[in-house]
Short mmCIF file of C-alpha atoms in Angstrom, two decimals:
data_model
loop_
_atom_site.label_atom_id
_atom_site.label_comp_id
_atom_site.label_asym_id
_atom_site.label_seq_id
_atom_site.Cartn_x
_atom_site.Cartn_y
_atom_site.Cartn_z
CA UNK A 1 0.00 0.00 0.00
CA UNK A 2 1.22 3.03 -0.73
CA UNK A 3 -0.77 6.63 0.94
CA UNK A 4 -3.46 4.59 1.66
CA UNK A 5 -4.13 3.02 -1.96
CA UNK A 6 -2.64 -0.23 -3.77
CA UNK A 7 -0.11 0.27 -5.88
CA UNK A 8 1.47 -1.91 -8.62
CA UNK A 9 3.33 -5.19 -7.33
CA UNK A 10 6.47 -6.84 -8.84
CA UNK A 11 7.47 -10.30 -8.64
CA UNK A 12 8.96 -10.70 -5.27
CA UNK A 13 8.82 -12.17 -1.66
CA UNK A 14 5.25 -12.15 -1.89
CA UNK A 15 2.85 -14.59 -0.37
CA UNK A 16 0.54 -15.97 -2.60
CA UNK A 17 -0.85 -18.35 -0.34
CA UNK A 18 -4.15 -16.97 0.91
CA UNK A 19 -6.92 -19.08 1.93
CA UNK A 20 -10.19 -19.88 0.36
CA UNK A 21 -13.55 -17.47 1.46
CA UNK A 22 -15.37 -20.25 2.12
CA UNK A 23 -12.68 -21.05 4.44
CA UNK A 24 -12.45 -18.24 6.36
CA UNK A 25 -15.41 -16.51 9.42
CA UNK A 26 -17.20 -13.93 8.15
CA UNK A 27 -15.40 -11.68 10.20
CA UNK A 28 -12.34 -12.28 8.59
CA UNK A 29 -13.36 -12.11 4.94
CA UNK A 30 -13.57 -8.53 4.26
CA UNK A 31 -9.62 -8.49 5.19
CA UNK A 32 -8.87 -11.73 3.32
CA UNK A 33 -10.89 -9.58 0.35
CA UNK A 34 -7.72 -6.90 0.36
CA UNK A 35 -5.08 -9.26 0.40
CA UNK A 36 -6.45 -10.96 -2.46
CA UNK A 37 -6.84 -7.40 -4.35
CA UNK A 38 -3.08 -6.79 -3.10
CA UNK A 39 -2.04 -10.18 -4.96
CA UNK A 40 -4.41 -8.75 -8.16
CA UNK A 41 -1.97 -5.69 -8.37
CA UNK A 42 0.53 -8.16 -9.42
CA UNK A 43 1.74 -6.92 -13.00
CA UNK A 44 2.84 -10.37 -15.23
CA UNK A 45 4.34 -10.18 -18.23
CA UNK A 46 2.80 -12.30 -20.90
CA UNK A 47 4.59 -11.89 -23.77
CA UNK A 48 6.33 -14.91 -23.18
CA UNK A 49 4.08 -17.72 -22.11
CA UNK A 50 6.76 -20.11 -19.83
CA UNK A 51 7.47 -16.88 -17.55
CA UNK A 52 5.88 -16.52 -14.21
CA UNK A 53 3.60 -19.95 -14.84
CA UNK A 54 2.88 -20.05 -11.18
CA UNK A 55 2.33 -16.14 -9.95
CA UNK A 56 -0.36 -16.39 -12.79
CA UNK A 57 -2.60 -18.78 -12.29
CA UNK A 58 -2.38 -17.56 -8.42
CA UNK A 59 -3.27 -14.20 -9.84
CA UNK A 60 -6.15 -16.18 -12.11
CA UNK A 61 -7.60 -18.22 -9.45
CA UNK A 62 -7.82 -14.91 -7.08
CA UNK A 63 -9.07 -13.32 -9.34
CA UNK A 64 -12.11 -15.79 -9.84
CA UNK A 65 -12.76 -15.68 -6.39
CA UNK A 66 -13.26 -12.19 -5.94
CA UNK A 67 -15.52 -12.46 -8.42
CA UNK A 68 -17.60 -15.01 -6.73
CA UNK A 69 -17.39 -13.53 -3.88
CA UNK A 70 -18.98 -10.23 -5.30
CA UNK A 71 -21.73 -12.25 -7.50
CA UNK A 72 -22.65 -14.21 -4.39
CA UNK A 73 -22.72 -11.52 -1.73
CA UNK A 74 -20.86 -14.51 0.57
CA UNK A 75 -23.01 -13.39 3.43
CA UNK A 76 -21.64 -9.65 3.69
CA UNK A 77 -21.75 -6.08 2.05
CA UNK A 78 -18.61 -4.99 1.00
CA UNK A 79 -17.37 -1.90 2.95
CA UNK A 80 -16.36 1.49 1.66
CA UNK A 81 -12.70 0.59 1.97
CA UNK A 82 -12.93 -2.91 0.09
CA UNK A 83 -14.34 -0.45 -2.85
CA UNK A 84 -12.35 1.52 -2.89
CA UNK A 85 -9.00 -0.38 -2.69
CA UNK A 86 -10.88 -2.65 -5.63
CA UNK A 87 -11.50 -0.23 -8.06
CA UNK A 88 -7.95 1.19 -7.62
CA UNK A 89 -6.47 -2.85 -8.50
CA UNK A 90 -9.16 -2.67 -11.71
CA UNK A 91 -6.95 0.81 -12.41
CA UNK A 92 -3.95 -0.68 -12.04
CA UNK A 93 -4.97 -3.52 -14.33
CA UNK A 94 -7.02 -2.42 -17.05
CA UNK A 95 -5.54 1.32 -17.69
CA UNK A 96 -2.49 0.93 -19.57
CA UNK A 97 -0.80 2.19 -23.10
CA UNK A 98 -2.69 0.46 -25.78
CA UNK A 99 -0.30 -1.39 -28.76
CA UNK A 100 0.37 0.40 -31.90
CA UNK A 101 -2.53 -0.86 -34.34
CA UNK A 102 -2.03 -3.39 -36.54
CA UNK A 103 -4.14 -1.57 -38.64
CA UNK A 104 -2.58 1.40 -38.62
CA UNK A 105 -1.06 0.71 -42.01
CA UNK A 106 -2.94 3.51 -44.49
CA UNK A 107 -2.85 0.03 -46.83
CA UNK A 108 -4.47 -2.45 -44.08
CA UNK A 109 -8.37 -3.25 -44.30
CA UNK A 110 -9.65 -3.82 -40.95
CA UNK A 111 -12.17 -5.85 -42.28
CA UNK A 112 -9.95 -8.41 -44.34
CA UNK A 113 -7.19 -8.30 -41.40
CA UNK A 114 -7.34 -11.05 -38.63
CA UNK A 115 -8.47 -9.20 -35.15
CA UNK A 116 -5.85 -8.39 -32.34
CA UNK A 117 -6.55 -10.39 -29.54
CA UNK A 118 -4.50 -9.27 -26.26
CA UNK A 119 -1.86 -12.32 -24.85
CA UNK A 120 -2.86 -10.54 -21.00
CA UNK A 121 -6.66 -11.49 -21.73
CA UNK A 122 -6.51 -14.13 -19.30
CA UNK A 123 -6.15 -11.73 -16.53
CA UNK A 124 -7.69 -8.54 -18.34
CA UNK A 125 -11.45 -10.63 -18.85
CA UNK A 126 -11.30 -11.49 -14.91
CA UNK A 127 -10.72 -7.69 -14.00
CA UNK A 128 -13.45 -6.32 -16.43
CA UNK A 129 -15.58 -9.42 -14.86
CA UNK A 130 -15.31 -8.33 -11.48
CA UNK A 131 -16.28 -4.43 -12.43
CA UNK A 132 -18.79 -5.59 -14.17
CA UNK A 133 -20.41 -7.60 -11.25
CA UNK A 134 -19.52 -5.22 -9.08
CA UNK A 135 -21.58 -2.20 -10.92
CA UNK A 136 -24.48 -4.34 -11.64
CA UNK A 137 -25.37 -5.96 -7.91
CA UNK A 138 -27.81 -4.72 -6.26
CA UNK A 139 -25.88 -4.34 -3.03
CA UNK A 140 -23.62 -1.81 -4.56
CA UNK A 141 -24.47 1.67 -3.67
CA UNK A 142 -23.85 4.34 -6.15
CA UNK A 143 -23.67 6.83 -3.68
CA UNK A 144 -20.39 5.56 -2.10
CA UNK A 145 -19.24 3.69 -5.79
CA UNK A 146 -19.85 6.92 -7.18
CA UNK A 147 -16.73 8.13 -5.31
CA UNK A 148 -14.34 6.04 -7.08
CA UNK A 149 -15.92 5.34 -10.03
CA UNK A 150 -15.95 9.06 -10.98
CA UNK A 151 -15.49 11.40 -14.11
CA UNK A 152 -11.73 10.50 -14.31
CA UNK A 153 -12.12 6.95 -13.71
CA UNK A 154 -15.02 7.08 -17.10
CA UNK A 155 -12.64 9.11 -18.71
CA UNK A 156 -10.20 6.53 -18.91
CA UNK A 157 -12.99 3.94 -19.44
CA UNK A 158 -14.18 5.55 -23.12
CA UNK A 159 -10.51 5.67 -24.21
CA UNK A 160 -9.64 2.31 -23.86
CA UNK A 161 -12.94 1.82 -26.76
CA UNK A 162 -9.82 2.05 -29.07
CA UNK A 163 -8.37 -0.92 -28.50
CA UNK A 164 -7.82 -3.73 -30.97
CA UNK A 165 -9.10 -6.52 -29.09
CA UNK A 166 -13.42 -6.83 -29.98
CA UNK A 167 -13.50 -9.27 -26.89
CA UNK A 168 -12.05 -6.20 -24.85
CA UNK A 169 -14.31 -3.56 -26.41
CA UNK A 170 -17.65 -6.04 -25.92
CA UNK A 171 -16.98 -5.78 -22.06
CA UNK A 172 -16.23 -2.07 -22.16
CA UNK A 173 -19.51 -1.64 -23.88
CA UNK A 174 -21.59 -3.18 -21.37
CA UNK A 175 -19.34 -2.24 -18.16
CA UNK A 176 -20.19 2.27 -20.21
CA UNK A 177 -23.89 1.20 -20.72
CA UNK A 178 -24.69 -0.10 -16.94
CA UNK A 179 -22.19 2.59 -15.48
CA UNK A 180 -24.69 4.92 -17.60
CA UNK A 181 -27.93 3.74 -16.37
CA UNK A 182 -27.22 3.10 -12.56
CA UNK A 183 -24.65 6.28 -12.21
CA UNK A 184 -27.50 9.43 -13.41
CA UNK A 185 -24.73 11.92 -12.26
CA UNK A 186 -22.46 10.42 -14.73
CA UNK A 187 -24.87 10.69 -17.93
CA UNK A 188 -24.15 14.21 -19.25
CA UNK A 189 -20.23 13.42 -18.61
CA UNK A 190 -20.22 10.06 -20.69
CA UNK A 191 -22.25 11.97 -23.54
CA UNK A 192 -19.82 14.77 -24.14
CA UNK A 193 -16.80 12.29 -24.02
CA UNK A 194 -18.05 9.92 -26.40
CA UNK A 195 -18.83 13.14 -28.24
CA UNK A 196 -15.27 14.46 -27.98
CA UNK A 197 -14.17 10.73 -29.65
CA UNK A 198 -16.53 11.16 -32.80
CA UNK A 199 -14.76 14.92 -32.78
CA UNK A 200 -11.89 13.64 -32.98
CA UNK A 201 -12.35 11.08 -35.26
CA UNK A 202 -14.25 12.84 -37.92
CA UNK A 203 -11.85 15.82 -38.17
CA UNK A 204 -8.35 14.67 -36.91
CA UNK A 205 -7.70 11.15 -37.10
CA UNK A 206 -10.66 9.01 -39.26
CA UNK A 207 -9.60 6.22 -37.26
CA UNK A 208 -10.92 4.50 -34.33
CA UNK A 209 -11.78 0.73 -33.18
CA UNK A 210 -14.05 1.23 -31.08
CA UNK A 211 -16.88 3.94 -32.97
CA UNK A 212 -19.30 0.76 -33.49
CA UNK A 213 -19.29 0.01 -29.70
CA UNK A 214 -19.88 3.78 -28.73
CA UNK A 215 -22.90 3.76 -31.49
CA UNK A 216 -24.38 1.00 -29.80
CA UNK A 217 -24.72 2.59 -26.32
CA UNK A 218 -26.21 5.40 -27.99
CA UNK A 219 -28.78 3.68 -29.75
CA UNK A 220 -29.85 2.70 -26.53
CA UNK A 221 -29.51 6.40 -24.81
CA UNK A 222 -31.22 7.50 -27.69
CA UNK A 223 -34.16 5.30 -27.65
CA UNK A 224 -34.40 6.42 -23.93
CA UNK A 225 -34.75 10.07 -24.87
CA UNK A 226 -37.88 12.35 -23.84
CA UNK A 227 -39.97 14.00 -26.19
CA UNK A 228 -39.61 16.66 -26.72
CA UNK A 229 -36.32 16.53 -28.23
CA UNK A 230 -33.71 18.95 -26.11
CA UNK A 231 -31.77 21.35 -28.00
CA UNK A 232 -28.51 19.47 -26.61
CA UNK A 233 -29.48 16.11 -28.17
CA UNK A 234 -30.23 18.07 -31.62
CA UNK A 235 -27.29 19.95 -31.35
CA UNK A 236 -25.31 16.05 -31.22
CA UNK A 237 -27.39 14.47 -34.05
CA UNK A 238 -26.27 17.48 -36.07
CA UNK A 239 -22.29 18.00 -35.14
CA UNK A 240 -21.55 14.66 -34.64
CA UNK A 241 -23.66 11.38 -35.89
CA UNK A 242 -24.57 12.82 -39.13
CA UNK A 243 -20.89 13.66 -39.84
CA UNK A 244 -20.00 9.84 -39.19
CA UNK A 245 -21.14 9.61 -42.64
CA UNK A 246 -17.98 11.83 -43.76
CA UNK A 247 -14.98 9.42 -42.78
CA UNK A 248 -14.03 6.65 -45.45
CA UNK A 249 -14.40 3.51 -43.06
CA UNK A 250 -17.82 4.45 -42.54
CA UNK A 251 -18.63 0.54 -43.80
CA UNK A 252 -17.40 -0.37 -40.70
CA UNK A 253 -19.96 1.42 -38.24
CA UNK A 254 -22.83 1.97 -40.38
CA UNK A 255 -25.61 -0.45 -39.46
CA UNK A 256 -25.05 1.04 -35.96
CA UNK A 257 -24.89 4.52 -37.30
CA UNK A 258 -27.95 4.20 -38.79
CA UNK A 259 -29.82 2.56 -36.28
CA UNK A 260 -29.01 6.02 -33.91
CA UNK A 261 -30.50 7.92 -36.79
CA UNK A 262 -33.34 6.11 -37.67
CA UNK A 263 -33.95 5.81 -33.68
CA UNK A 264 -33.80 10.01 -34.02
CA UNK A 265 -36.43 10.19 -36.66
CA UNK A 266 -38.55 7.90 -35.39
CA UNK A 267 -38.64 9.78 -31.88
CA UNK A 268 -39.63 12.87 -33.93
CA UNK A 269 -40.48 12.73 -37.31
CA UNK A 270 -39.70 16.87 -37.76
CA UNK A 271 -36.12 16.15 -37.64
CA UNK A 272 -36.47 13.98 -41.16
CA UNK A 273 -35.36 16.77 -43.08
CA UNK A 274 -32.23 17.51 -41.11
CA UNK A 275 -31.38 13.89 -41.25
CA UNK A 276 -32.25 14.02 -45.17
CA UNK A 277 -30.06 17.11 -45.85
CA UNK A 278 -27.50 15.97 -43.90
CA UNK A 279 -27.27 12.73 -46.03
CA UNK A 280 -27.26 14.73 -49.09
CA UNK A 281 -24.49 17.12 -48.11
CA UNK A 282 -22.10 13.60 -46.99
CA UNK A 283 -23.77 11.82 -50.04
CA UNK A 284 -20.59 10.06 -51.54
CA UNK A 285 -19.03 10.98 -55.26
CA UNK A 286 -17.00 8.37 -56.40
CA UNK A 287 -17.54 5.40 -53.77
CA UNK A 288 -20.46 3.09 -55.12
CA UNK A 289 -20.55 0.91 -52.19
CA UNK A 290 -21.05 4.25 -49.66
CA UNK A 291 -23.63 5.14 -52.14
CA UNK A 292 -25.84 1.73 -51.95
CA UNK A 293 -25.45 1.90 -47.99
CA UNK A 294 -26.76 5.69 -47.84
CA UNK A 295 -29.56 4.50 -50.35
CA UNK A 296 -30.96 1.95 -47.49
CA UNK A 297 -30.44 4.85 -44.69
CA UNK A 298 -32.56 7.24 -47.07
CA UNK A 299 -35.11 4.75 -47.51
CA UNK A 300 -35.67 4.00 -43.64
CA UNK A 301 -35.57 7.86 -42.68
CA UNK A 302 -38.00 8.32 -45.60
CA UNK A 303 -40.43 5.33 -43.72
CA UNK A 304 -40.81 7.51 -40.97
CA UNK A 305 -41.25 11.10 -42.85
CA UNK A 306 -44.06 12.89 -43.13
CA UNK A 307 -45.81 14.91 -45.80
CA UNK A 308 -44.65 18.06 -44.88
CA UNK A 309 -41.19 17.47 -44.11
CA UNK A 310 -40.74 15.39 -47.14
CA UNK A 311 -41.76 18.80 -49.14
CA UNK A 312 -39.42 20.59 -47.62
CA UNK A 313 -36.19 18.72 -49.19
CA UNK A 314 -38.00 16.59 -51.97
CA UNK A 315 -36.13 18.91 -54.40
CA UNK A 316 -32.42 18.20 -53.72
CA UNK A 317 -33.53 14.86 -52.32
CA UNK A 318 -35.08 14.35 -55.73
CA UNK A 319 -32.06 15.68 -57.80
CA UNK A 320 -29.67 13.35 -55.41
CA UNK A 321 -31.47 10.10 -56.46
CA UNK A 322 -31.88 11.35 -59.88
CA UNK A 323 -27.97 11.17 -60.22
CA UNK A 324 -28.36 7.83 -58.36
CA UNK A 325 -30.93 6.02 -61.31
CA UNK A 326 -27.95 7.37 -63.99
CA UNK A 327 -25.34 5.43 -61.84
CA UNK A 328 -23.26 3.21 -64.02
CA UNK A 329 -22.88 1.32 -61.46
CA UNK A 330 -25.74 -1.86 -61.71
CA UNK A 331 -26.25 -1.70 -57.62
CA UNK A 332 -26.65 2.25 -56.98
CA UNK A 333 -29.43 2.54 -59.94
CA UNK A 334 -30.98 -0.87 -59.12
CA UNK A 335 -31.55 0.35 -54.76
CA UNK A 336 -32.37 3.48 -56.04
CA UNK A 337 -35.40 2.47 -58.17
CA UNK A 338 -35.93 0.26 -55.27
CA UNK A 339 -37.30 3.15 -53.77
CA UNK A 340 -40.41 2.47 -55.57
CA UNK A 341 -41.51 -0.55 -53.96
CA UNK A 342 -42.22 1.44 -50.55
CA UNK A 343 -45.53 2.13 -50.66
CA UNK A 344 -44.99 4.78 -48.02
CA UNK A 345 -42.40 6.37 -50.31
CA UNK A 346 -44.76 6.03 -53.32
CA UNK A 347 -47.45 7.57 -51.21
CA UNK A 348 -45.28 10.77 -50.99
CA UNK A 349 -44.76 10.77 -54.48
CA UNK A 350 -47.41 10.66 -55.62
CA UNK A 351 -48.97 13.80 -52.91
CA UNK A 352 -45.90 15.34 -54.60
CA UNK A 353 -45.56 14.29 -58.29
CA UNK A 354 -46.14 17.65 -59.91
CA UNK A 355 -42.56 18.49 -58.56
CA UNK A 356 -40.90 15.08 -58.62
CA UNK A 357 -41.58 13.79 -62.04
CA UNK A 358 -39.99 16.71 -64.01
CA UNK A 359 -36.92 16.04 -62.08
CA UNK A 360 -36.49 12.37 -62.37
CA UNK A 361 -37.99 11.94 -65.82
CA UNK A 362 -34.94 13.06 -67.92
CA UNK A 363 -32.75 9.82 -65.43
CA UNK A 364 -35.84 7.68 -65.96
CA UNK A 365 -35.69 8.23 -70.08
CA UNK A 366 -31.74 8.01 -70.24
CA UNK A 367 -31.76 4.40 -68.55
CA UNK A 368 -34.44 3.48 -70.44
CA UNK A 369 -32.43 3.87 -73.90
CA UNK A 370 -29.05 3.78 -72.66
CA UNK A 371 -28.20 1.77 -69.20
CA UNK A 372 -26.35 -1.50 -70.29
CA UNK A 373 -27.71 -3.44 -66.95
CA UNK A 374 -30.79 -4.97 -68.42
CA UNK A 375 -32.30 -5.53 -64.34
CA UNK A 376 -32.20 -1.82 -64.18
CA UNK A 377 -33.00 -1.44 -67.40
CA UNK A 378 -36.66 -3.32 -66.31
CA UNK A 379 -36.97 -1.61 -63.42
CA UNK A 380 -36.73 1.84 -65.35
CA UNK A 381 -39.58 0.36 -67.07
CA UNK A 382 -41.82 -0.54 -64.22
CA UNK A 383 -41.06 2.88 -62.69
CA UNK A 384 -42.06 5.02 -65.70
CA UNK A 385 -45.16 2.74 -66.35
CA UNK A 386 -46.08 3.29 -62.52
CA UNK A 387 -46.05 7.21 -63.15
CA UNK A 388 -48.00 6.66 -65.85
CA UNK A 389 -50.67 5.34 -64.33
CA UNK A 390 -50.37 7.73 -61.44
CA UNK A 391 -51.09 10.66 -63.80
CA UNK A 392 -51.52 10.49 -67.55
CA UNK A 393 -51.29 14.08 -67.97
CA UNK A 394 -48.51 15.10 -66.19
CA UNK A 395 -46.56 12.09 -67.48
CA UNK A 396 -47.66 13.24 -71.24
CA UNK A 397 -46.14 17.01 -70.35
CA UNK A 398 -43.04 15.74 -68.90
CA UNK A 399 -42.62 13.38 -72.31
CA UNK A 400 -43.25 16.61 -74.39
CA UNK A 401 -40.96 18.75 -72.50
CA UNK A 402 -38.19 16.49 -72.65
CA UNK A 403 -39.08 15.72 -76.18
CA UNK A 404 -38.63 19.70 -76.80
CA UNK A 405 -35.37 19.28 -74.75
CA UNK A 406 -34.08 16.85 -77.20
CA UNK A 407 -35.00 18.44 -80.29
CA UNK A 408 -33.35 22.02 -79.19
CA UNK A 409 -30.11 20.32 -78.30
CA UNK A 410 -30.24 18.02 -81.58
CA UNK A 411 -31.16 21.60 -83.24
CA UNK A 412 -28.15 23.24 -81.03
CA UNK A 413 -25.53 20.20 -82.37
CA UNK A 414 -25.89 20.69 -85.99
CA UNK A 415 -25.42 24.81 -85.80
CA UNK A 416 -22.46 24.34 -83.69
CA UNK A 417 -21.30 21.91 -86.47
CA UNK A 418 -22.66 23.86 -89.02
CA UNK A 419 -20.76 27.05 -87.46
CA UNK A 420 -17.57 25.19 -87.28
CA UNK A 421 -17.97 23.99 -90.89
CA UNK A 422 -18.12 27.53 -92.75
CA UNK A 423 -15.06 28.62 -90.37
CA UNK A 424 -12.84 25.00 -92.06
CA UNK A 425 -14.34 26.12 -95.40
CA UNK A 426 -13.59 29.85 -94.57
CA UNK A 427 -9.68 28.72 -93.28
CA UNK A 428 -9.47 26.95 -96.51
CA UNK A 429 -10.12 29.61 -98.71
CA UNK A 430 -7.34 31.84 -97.15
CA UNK A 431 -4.94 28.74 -97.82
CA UNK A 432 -5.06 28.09 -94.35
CA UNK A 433 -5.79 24.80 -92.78
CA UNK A 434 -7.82 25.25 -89.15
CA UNK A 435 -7.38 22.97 -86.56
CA UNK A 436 -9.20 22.67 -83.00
CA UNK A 437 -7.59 22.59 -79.68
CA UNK A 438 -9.69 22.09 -76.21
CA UNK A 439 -9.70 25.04 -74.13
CA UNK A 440 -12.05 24.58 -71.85
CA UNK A 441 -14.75 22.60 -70.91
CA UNK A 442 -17.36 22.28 -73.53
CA UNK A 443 -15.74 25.31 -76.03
CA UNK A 444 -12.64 25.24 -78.04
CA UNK A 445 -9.97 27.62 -79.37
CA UNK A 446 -8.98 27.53 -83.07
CA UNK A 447 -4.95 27.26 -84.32
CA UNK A 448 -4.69 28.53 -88.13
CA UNK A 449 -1.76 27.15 -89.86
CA UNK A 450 -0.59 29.18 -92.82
CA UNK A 451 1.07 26.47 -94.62
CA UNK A 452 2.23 29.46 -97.66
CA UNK A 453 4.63 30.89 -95.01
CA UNK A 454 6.06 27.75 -94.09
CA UNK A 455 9.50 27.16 -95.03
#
């Protein structure tokens, strides 16, 4: 002990021979419960399996029983002291300098590499055990716990999300979600930390193992929210879950990204149209997997939309998914003219069509004579056909208009060739040959070559 706390023990003249609890008066067992904690602050090294064989498993078996002994209450509450000196051996044992990632390669795929898995996990899955049972029993008072397991100790909690071992991060993620339901003083505190990790991750670093594990927790927190919505919790589905979409491994969070947002929406269907424009301003340019995985997210937000917030971002929504049913891509046009077989969705539509046909049409016609997937090519089909039937004479104006639309830029084609004709013939009157160089997008510049002055 050192000012009243445990500190870290080395292998020493130490005696590991402490007897059983069942062995022991009941008197004596809150004692016999520190000098097993004292053996727990034994640090081991494991990167070599034959060392320390024996201080171990002593370390392994104590550790089991002090987990028993909390599960089972052994016939007595543990005191203040016991707590405290416990949570200070958890410290000691779980807070530590994580590995360099094996990931950390800007080549590596976390999702094609093997997982880390931790050689002290032996020892580390006892430790996070006994928290665990420890937060969770109904003896423990959160008034007293609350002492030591305090802003500094959750602190340290949320940063070790980032470590490579899933087995790890699994306990983590249920030791944060209990600490957050039985500790209400702690709730705003946990909140803005895992808010300063998404921060971080979005705009510094993009990488993170643990942002899946944090999501989960907050689909639960957020499924627990109060209607009606607090500024605060608006203020976080704005500046930090819809910029999750940003980061490139996105893939590797998103079902639990978009359960939090879905969870939002369906709490209060107003803030669809945030959500929506948010999704359009991340919407991804030249990553066709992103795209198919935003295309599912847009559908389920757009399950639980209503009329009127629908018409407030049906036109860039509109234009977005427009782009989409041009994809050349087979899977981004087909789950975007999957939209149609919601009949929720089609239901807005349709309130809607005067606006939304005239902007889809154009993508509709275009697939229809020109998309070499013939699935989408079908689906094109089944889509214009269902318009059709929605409204004959809107669909007949739309078809006119972008007949018009053809025939001025057929009519616009041939004077631009026509133009560029009489200048050749003109050039080749003056003995000069005429030659066209891009200059900028869409226009060019014109080189005349006076072959009479050439030597």
């Amino acid at each position: 002990m050192v000012g009243g706390q445990l500190s870290p023990v080395t292998v020493g003249p130490l005696d590991l021979s402490l007897p059983l609890f069942r062995d022991v008066p009941l008197s004596e067992r809150q004692s016999l419960f520190l000098r097993k904690l004292h053996i727990c602050c034994l640090l081991l090294d494991f990167s070599h399996t034959l060392n320390n064989v024996r201080e171990k498993e002593i370390k392994r078996q104590s550790l089991l029983e002090l987990v028993e002994f909390i599960q089972s209450g052994s016939g007595t509450v543990v005191s203040e002291t016991c707590q405290e000196e416990m949570v200070q051996m958890v410290s000691l044992n779980i807070f530590r300098g994580l590995p360099p990632s094996p990931h950390a390669q800007e080549n590596n795929d976390p999702e094609e590499d093997e997982p880390y898995l931790d050689p002290t996990w032996p020892h580390l899955q006892l430790v996070y055990e006994l928290l665990l049972r420890f937060i969770i029993s109904s003896d423990t008072d959160t008034k007293i716990a609350k002492r030591y397991i305090d802003h500094s100790f959750v602190l340290k909690l949320v940063d070790l999300f980032d470590s490579d071992d899933p087995r790890e991060r699994e306990y983590l993620k249920t030791i944060l979600h209990w600490i957050y339901g039985k500790f209400m003083v702690h709730r705003p505190f946990i909140r803005k930390a895992i808010n300063n990790i998404f921060y971080r991750f979005i705009y510094e670093t993009e990488r993170h193992n643990g942002i899946g594990e944090l999501l989960e927790i907050l689909g639960s927190i957020i499924n627990g929210f109060a209607l009606p919505t607090k500024e605060e919790h608006k203020l976080f589905l704005v500046r930090a879950l819809i910029p999750l979409h940003k980061p490139k491994p996105v893939s590797m969070y998103h079902q639990q990204l978009f359960y939090c947002i879905t969870q939002f929406v369906e709490k209060d269907y107003k803030l669809a149209d945030i959500v929506i424009r948010g999704l359009l301003k991340c919407w991804p340019v030249t990553n066709c997997q992103k795209e198919v995985l935003f295309l599912g997210e847009l559908e389920e937000v757009l399950e639980s939309t209503q009329a009127a917030e629908f018409q407030r971002c049906m036109v860039p929504l509109c234009r977005q998914v427009a782009r989409c049913l041009n994809s050349s891509h087979f899977q981004v046009a087909e789950r975007s003219l999957f939209l149609w077989n919601n009949e929720h969705i089609v239901s807005l539509i349709a309130q809607n069509r005067s606006v939304v046909l005239p902007i889809i049409f154009e993508s509709l016609e275009k697939n229809i004579h020109s998309h070499w997937n013939q699935a989408v090519h079908g689906l094109t089909i089944n889509v214009k056909k269902m318009f059709m039937d929605m409204d004959p004479e809107l669909f007949e104006e739309c078809q006119r208009m972008y007949n018009d639309k053809m025939s001025r830029a057929t009519e616009v084609e041939e004077q631009r060739e026509l133009t560029w004709k009489i200048l050749a013939d003109a050039a080749a009157q003056n003995g000069e040959d005429i030659m066209f160089l891009p200059y900028r997008s869409n226009t060019f510049c014109v080189a005349y070559i006076d072959f009479e002055a050439s030597p």
